[in-house]
Tab-separated table of C-alpha atoms in Angstrom:
chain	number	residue	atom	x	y	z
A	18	UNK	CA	-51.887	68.937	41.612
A	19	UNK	CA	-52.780	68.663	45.219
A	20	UNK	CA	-49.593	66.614	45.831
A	21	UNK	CA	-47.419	69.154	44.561
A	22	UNK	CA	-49.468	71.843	46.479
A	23	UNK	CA	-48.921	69.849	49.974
A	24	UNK	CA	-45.008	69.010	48.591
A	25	UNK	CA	-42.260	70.150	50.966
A	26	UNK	CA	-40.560	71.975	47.492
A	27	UNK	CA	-43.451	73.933	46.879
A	28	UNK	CA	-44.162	74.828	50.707
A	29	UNK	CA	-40.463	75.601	51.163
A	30	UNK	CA	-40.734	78.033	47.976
A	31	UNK	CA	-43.797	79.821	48.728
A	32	UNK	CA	-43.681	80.352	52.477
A	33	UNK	CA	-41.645	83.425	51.888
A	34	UNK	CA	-42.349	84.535	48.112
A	35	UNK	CA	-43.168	87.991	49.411
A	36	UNK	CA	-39.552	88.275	49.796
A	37	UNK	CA	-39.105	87.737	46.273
A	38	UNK	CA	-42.421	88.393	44.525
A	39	UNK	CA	-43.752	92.001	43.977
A	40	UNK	CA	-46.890	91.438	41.769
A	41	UNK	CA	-48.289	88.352	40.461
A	42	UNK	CA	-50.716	88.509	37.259
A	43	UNK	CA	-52.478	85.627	35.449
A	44	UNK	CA	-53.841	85.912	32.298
A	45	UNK	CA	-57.084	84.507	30.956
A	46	UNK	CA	-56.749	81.696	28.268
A	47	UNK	CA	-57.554	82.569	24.671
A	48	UNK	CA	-57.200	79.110	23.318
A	49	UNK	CA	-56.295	75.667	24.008
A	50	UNK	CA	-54.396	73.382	21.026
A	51	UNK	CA	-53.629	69.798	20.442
A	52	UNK	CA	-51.002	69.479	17.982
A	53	UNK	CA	-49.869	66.141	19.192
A	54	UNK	CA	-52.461	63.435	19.944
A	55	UNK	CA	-51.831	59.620	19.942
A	56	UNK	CA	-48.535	60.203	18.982
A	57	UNK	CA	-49.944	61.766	15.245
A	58	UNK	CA	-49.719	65.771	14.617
A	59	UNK	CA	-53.115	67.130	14.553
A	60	UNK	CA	-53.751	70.120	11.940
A	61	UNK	CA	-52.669	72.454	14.391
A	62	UNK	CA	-49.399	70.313	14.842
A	63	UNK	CA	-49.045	70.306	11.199
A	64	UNK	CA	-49.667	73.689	10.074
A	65	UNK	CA	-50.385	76.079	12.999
A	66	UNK	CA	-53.370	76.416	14.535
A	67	UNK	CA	-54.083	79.393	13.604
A	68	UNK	CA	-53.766	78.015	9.953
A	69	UNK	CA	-55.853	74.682	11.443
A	70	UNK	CA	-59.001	76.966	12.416
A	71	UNK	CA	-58.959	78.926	8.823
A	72	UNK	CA	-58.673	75.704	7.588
A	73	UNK	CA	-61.775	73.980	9.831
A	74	UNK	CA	-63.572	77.788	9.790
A	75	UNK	CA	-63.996	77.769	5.713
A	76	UNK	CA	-64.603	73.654	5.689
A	77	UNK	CA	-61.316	73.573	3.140
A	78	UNK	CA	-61.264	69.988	3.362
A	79	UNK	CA	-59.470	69.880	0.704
A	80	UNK	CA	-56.305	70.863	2.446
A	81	UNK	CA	-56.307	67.651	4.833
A	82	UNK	CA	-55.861	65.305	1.546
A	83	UNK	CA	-52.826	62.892	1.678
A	84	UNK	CA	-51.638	64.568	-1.246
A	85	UNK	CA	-51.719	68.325	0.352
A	86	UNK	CA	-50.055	66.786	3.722
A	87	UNK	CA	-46.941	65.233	2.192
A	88	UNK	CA	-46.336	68.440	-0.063
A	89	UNK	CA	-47.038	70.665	3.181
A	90	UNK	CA	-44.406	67.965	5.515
A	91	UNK	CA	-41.617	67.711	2.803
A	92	UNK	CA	-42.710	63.962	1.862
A	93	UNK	CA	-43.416	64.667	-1.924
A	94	UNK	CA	-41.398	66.615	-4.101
A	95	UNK	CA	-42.213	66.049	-7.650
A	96	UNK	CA	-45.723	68.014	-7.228
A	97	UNK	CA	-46.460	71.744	-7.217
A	98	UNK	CA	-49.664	72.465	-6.106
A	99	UNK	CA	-50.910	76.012	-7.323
């Protein structure tokens, strides 16, 4: 970060961004997600995160089974789970 910060694009943009810049507002951070890590999809990458922390929250391991996965991803088919 500090090498953007100290890049001439950045200096050239921000010396006069009152020009062009009325108000500037951040917003705090609710949640951070992985949904890709190594390359894999995480639970969140698979099925939302909100759907991952329901899923972590009630300890429904039973919905990270192979079986659940390939049903959930379109990889199997021939079974209905109900």
């Amino acid at each position: 970060m500090a090498t953007f910060f100290d890049s001439e694009a950045y200096t050239s943009v921000v010396k006069d961004y009152r020009n062009y810049i009325k108000q500037f507002v951040t917003f705090r951070e609710q949640g951070t997600y992985t949904f890709i890590d190594d390359g894999k999809l995480t639970l969140a990458g698979q099925r939302t995160s909100t759907v991952a922390e329901l899923i972590t929250s009630l300890g429904a391991t039973n919905q990270t089974e192979d079986k659940i996965l390939n049903l959930m991803l379109g990889k199997d088919k021939s079974t209905l789970v109900v």
